[in-house]
Each structure stands twice: as C-alpha cells, then as structure tokens.
Short mmCIF file of N, CA and C in Angstrom, two decimals:
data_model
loop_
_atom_site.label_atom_id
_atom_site.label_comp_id
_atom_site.label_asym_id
_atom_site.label_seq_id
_atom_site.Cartn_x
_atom_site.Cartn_y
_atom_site.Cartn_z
N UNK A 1491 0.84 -1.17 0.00
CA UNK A 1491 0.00 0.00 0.00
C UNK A 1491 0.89 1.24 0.00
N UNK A 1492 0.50 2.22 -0.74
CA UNK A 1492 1.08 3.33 -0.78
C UNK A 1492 1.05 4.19 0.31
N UNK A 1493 1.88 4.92 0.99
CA UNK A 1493 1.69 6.30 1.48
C UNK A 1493 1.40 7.18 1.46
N UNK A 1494 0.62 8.31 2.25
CA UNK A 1494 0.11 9.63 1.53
C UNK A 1494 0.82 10.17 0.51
N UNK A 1495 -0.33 11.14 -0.49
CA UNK A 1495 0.71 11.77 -1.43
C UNK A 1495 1.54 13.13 -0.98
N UNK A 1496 3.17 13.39 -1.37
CA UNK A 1496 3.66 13.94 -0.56
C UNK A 1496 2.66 15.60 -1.58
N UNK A 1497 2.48 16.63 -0.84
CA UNK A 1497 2.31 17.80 -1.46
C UNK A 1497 2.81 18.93 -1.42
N UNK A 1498 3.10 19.57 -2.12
CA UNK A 1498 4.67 20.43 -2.45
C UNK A 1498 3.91 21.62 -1.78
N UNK A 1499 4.58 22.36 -0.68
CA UNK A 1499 4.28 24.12 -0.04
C UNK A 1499 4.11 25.34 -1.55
N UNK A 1500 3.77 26.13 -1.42
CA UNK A 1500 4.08 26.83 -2.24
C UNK A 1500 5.61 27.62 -2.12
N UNK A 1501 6.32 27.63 -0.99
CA UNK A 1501 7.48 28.21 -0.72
C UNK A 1501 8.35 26.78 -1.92
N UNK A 1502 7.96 25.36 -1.66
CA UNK A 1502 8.65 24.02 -2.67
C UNK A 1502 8.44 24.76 -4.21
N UNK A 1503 7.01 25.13 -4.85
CA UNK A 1503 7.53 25.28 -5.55
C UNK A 1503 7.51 26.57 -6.27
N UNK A 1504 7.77 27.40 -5.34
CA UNK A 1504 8.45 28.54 -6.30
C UNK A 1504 10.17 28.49 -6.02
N UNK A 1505 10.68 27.67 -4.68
CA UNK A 1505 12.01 27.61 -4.74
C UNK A 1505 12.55 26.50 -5.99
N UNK A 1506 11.76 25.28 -6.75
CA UNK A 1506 11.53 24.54 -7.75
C UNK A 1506 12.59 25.99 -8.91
N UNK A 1507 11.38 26.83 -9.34
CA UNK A 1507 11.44 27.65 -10.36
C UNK A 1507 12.92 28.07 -9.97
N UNK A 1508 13.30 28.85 -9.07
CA UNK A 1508 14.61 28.98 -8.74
C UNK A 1508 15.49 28.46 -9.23
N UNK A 1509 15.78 27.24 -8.90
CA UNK A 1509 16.83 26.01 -9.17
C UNK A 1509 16.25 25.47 -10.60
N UNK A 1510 15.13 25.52 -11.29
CA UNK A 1510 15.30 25.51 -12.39
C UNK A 1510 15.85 26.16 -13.53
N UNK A 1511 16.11 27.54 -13.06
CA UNK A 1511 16.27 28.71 -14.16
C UNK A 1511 17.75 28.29 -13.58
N UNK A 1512 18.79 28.36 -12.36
CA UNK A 1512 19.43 27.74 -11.92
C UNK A 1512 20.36 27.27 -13.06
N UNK A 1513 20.08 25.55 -12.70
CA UNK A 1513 20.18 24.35 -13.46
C UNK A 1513 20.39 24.58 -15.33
N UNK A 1514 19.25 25.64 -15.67
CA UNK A 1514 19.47 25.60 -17.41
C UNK A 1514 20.32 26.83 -17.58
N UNK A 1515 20.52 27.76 -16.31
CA UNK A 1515 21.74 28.23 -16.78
C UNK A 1515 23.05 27.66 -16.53
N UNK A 1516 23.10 26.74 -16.10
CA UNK A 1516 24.47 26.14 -16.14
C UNK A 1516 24.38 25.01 -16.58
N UNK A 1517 23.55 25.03 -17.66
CA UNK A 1517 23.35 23.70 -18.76
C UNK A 1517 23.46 22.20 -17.95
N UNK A 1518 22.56 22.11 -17.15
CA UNK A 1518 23.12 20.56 -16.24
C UNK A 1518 21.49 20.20 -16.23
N UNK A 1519 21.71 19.30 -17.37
CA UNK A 1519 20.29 18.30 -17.50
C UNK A 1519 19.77 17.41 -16.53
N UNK A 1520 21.01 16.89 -15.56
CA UNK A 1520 20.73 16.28 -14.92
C UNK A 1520 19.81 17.17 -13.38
N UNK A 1521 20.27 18.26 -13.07
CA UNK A 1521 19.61 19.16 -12.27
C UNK A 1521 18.13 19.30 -12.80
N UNK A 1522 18.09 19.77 -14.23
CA UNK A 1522 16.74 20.02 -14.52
C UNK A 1522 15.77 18.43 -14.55
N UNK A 1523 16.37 17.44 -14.52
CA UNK A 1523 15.48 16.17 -14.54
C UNK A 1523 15.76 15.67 -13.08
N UNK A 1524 16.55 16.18 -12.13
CA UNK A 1524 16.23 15.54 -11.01
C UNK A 1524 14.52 15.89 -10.21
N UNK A 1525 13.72 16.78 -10.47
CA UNK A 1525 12.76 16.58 -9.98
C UNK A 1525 11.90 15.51 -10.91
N UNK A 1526 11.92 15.15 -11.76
CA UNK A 1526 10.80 14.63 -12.88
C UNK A 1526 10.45 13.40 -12.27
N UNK A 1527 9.58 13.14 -12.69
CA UNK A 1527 9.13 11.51 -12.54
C UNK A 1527 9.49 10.75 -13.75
N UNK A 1528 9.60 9.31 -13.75
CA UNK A 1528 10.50 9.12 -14.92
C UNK A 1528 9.55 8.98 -15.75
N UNK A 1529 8.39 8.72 -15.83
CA UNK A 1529 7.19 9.00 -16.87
C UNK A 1529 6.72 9.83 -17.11
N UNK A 1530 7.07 10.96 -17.08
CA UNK A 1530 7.17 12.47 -17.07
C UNK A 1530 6.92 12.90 -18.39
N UNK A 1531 6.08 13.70 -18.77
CA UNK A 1531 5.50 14.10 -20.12
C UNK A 1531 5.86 15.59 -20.28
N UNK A 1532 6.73 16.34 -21.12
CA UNK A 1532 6.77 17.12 -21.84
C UNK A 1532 6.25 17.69 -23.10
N UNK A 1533 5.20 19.03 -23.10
CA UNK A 1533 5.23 19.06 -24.48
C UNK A 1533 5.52 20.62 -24.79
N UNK A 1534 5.98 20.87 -26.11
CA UNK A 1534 6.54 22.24 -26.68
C UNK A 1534 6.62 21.77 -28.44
N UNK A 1535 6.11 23.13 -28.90
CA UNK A 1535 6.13 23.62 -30.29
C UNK A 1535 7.50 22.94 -31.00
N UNK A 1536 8.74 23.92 -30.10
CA UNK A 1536 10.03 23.41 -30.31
C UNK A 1536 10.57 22.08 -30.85
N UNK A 1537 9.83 21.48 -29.28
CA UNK A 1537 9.93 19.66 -30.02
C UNK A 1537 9.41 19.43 -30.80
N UNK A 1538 8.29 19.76 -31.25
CA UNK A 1538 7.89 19.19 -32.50
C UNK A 1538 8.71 19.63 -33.84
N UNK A 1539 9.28 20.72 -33.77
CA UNK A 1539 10.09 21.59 -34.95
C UNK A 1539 11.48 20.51 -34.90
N UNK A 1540 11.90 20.09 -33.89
CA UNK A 1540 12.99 19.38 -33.62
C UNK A 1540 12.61 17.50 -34.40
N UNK A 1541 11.77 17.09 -33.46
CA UNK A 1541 11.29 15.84 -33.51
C UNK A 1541 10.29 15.37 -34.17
N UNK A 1542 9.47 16.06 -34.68
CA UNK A 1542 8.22 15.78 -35.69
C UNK A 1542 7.20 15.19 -34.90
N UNK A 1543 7.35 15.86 -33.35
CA UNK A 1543 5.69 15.14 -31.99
C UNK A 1543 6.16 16.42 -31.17
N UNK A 1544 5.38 16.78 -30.26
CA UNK A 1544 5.18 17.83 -29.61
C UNK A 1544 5.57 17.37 -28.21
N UNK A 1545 5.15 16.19 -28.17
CA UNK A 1545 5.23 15.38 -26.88
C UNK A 1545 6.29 14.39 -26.48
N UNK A 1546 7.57 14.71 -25.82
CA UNK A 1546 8.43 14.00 -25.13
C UNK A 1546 8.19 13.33 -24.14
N UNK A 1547 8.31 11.77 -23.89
CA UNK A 1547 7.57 11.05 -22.99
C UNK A 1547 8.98 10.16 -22.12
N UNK A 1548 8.91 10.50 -20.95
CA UNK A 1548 9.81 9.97 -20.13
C UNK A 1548 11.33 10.07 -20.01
N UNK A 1549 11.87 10.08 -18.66
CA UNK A 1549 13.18 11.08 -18.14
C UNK A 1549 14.39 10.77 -19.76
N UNK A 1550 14.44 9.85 -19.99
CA UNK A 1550 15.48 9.33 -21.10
C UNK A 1550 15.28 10.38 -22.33
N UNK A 1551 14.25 10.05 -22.65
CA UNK A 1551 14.08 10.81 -23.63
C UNK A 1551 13.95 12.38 -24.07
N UNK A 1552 13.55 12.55 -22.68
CA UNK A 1552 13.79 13.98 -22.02
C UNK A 1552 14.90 14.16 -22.13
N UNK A 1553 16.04 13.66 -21.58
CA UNK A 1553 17.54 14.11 -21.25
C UNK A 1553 18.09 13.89 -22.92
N UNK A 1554 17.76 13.02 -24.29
CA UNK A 1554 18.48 13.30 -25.09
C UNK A 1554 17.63 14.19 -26.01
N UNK A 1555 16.77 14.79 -25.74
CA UNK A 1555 16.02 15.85 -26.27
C UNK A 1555 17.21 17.44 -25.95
N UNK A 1556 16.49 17.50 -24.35
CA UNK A 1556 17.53 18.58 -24.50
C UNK A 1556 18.83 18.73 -24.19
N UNK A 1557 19.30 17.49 -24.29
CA UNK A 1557 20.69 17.50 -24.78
C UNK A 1557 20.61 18.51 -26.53
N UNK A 1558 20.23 17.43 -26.90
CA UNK A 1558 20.26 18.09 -28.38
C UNK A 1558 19.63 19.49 -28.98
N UNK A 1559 18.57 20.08 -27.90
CA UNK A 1559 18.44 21.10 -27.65
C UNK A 1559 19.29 22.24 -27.40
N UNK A 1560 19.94 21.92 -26.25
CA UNK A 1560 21.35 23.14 -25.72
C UNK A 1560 22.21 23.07 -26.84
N UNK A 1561 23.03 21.60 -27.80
CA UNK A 1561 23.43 22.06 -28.35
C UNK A 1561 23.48 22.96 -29.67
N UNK A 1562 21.94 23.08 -29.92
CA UNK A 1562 21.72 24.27 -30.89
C UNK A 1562 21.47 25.60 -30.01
N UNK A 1563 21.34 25.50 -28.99
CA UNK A 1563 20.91 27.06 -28.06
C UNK A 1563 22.30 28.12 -27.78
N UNK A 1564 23.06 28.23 -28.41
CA UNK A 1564 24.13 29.04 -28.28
C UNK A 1564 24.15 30.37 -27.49
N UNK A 1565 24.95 30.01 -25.90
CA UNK A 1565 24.55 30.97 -24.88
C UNK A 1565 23.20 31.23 -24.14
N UNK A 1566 22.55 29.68 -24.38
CA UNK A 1566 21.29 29.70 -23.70
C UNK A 1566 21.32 30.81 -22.20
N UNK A 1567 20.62 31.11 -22.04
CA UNK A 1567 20.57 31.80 -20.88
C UNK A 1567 18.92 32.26 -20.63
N UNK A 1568 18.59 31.61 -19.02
CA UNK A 1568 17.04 32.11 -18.70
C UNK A 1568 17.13 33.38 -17.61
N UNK A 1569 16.09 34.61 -17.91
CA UNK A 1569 15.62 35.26 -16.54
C UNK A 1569 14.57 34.92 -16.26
N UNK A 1570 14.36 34.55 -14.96
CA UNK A 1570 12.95 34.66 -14.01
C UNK A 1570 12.55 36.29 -14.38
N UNK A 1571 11.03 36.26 -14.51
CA UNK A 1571 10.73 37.39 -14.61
C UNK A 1571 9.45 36.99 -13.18
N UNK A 1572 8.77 35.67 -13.08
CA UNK A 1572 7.80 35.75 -12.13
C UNK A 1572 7.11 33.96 -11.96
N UNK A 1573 6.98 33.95 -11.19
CA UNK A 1573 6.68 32.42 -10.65
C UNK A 1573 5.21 32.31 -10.22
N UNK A 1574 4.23 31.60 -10.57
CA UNK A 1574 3.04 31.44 -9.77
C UNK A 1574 2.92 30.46 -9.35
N UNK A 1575 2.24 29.96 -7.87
CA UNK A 1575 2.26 28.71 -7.43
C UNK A 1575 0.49 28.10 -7.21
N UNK A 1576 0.13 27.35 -7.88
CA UNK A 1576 -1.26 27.02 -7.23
C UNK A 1576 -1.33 25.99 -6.24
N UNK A 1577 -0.75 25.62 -4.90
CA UNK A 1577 -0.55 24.76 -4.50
C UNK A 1577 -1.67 23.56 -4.52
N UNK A 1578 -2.96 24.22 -3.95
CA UNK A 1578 -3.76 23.04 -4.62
C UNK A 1578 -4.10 22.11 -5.54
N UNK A 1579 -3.56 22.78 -6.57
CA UNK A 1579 -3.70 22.03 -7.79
C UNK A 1579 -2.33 21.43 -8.29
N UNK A 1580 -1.41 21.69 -7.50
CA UNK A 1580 0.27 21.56 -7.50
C UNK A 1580 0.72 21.95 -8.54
N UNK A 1581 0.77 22.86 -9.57
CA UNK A 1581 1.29 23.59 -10.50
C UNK A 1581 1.93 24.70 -10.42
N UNK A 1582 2.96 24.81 -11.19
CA UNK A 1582 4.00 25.95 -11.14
C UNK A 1582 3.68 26.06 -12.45
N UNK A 1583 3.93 27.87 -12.51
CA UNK A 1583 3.41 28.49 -13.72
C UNK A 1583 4.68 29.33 -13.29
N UNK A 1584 5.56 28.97 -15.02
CA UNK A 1584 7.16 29.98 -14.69
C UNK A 1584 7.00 30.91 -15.92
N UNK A 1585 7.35 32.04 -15.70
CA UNK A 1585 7.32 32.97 -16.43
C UNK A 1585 8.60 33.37 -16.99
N UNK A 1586 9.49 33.51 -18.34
CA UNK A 1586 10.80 33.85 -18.42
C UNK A 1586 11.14 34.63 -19.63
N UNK A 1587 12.65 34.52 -19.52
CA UNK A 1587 12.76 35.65 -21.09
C UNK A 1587 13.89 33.69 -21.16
N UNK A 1588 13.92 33.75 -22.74
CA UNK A 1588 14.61 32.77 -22.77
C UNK A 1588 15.86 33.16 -24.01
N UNK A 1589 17.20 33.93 -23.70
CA UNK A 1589 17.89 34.39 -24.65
C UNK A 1589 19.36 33.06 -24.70
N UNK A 1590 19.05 33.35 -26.59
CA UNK A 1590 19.76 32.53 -27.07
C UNK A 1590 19.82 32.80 -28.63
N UNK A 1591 21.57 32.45 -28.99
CA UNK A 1591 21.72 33.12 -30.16
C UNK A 1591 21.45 34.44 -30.84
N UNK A 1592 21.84 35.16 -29.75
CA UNK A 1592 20.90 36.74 -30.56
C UNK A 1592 19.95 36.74 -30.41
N UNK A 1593 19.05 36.22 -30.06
CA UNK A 1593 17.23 36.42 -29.48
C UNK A 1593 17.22 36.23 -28.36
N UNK A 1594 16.15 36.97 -28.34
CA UNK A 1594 15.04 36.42 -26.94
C UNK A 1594 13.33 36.25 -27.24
N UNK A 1595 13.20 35.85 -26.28
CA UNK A 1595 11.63 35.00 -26.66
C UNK A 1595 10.97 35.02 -25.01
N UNK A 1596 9.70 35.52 -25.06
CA UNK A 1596 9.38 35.45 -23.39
C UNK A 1596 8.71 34.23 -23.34
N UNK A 1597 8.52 33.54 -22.72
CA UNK A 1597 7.87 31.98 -22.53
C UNK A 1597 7.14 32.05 -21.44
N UNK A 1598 6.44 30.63 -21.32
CA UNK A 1598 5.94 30.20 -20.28
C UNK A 1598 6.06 28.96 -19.75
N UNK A 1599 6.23 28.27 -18.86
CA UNK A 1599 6.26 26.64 -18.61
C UNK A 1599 5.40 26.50 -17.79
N UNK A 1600 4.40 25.48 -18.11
CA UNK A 1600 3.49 25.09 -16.83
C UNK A 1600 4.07 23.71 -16.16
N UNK A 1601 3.95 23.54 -15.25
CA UNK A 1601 4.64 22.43 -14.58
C UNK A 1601 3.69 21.54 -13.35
N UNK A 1602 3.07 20.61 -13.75
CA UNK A 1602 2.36 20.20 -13.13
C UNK A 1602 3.36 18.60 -12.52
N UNK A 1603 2.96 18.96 -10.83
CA UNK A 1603 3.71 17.82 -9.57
C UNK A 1603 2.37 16.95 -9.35
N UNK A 1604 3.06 15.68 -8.89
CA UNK A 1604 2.37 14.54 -8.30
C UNK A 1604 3.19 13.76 -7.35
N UNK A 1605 3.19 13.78 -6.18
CA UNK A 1605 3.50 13.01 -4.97
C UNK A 1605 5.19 13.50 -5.06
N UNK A 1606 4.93 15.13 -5.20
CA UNK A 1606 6.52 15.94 -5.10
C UNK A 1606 6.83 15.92 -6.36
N UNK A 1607 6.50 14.65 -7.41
CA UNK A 1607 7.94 14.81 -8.40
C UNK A 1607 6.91 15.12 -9.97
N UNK A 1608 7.62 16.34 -11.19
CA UNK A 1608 6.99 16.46 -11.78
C UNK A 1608 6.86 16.08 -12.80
N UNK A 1609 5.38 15.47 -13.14
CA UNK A 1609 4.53 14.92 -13.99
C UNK A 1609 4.83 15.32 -15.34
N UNK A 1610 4.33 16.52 -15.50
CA UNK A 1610 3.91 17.11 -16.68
C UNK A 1610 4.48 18.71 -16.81
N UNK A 1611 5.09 18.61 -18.27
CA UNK A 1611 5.49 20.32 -18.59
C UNK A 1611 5.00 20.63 -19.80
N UNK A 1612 4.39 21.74 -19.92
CA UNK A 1612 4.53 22.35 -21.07
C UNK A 1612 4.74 24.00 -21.39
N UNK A 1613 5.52 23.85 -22.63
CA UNK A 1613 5.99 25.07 -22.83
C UNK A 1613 5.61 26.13 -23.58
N UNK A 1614 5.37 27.57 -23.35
CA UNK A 1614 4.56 28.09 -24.55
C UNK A 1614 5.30 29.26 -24.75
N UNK A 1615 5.68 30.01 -26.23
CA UNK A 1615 6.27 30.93 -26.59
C UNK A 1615 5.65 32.26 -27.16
N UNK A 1616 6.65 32.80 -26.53
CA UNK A 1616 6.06 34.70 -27.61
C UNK A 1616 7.03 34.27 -28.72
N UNK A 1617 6.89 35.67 -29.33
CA UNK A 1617 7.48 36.36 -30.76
C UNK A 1617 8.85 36.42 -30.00
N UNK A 1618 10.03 35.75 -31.23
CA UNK A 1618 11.17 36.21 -30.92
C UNK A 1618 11.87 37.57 -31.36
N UNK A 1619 12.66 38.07 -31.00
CA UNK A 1619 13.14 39.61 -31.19
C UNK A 1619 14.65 39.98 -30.58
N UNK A 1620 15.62 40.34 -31.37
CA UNK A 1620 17.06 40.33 -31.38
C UNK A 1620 17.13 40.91 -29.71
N UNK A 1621 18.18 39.96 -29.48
CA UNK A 1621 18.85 40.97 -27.92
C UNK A 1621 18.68 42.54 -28.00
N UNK A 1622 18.64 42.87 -26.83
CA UNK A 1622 18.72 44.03 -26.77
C UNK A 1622 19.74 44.45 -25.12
N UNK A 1623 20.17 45.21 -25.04
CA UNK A 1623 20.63 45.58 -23.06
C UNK A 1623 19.78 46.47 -22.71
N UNK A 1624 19.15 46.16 -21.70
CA UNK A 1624 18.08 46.63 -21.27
C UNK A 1624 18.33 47.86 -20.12
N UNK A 1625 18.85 48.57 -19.34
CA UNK A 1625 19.35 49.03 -18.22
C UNK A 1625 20.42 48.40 -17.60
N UNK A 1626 21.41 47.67 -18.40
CA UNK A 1626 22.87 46.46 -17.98
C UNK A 1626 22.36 45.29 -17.29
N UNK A 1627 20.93 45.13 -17.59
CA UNK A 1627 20.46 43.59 -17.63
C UNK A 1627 20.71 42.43 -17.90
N UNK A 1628 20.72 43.07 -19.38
CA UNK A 1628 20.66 42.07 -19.96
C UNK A 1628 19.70 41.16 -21.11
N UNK A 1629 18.88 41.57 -20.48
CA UNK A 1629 17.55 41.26 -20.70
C UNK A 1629 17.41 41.41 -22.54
N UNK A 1630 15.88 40.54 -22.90
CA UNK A 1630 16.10 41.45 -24.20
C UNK A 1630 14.83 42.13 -24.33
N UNK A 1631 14.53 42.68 -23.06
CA UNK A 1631 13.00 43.37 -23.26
C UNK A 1631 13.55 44.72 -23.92
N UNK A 1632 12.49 45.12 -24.53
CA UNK A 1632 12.49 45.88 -25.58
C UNK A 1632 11.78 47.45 -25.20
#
C-alpha cells in the first residue's frame, strides 16, 4: 500500500522555479530532470520543430532531447521574470525571457507535480526579437 501523497508548499515550488532557471543556466540536465518523474510528459512547439511530436515522454528521452536542444541554443541563458504557485492544484506556472543566439523569446512553462515529483510540462512561446541591453540587464525586453 502506498503512502500519503507527498504535497509540495508553495514556498517548494516557487524555490523549484529557482533552481530551475538555476540548473538551465548552467546547462546541467541532470539538475533540470532531477525533480521529474520518470514518466514524465513534456510538451513544446520546439519539439515538435525538432522531432516531428510535440510530446516527449519519459526522463530518457527527455535528457536526449535537451541534450540536443542546448546544443543548438548558443549561450542559452534564462531570466525569471515571475513564478506562480497554485498549490492546490500543484502547479508551477514559470514565467521567463529565454535568450539565445541573438534572441530572446518570453515563454511560459506550466509544470504540473504529483507526490513531489513532476509529472507534466509544457511550454509556450512569444514572438522572438534580437537581444537588446536593457538598463545592464541584460535582458532582451524591448
């Protein structure tokens, strides 16, 4: 018999978002898949532009996805711009600028947890638009 399901504080997961933006700035896949569950479902536009399915299904396949991801992302680099937590419903809603190669692109990731570890991501994009320095940001808000 199983044990209760564990359920993440909202302080878990907006410190999550933290160590995620974290983790993909210092390109370590293994950081960004240590929360996942290994049946863990990803989906993004991207992948499909990459892989010809939208939907990445489980930690393996995850990890040689964006493997092969970073290595087209030249100078990947994420800002947190804002984190929402619904703890009830255990979802993290991350808000970011995502610059790479001379662009930036503001995104979104929804991130849905189950018994702590997470289930389900998906990713959604703005219009991309050349770097810019924003006030020595960085940033490429415009």
């Amino acid at each position: 018999m199983k044990g209760p399901i564990e359920m993440l504080a909202e302080a878990d997961l907006r410190r999550h978002a933290d160590l995620w933006i974290s983790a993909w700035n210092a390109r370590n896949i293994d950081a960004v898949l240590a929360s996942w569950a290994a049946d863990g479902v990803f989906v993004s536009p991207l992948a499909e532009k990459m892989t010809g399915c939208a939907e990445i299904r489980g930690a393996d396949a995850l990890r040689d996805y964006w493997a092969s991801a970073l290595g087209r992302a030249g100078g990947l680099r994420f800002v947190l711009l804002e984190a929402h937590a619904d703890v009830a419903r255990q979802t993290l809603v991350v808000h970011y600028e995502a610059l790479a190669n001379g662009s930036c692109r503001r995104a979104v990731e929804i991130m849905s947890f189950s018994d702590g570890r997470q289930v389900r991501g998906e990713a959604l994009y703005g219009a991309e638009w050349p770097t810019q320095v924003a006030n020595g940001e960085g940033t490429g808000r415009p």
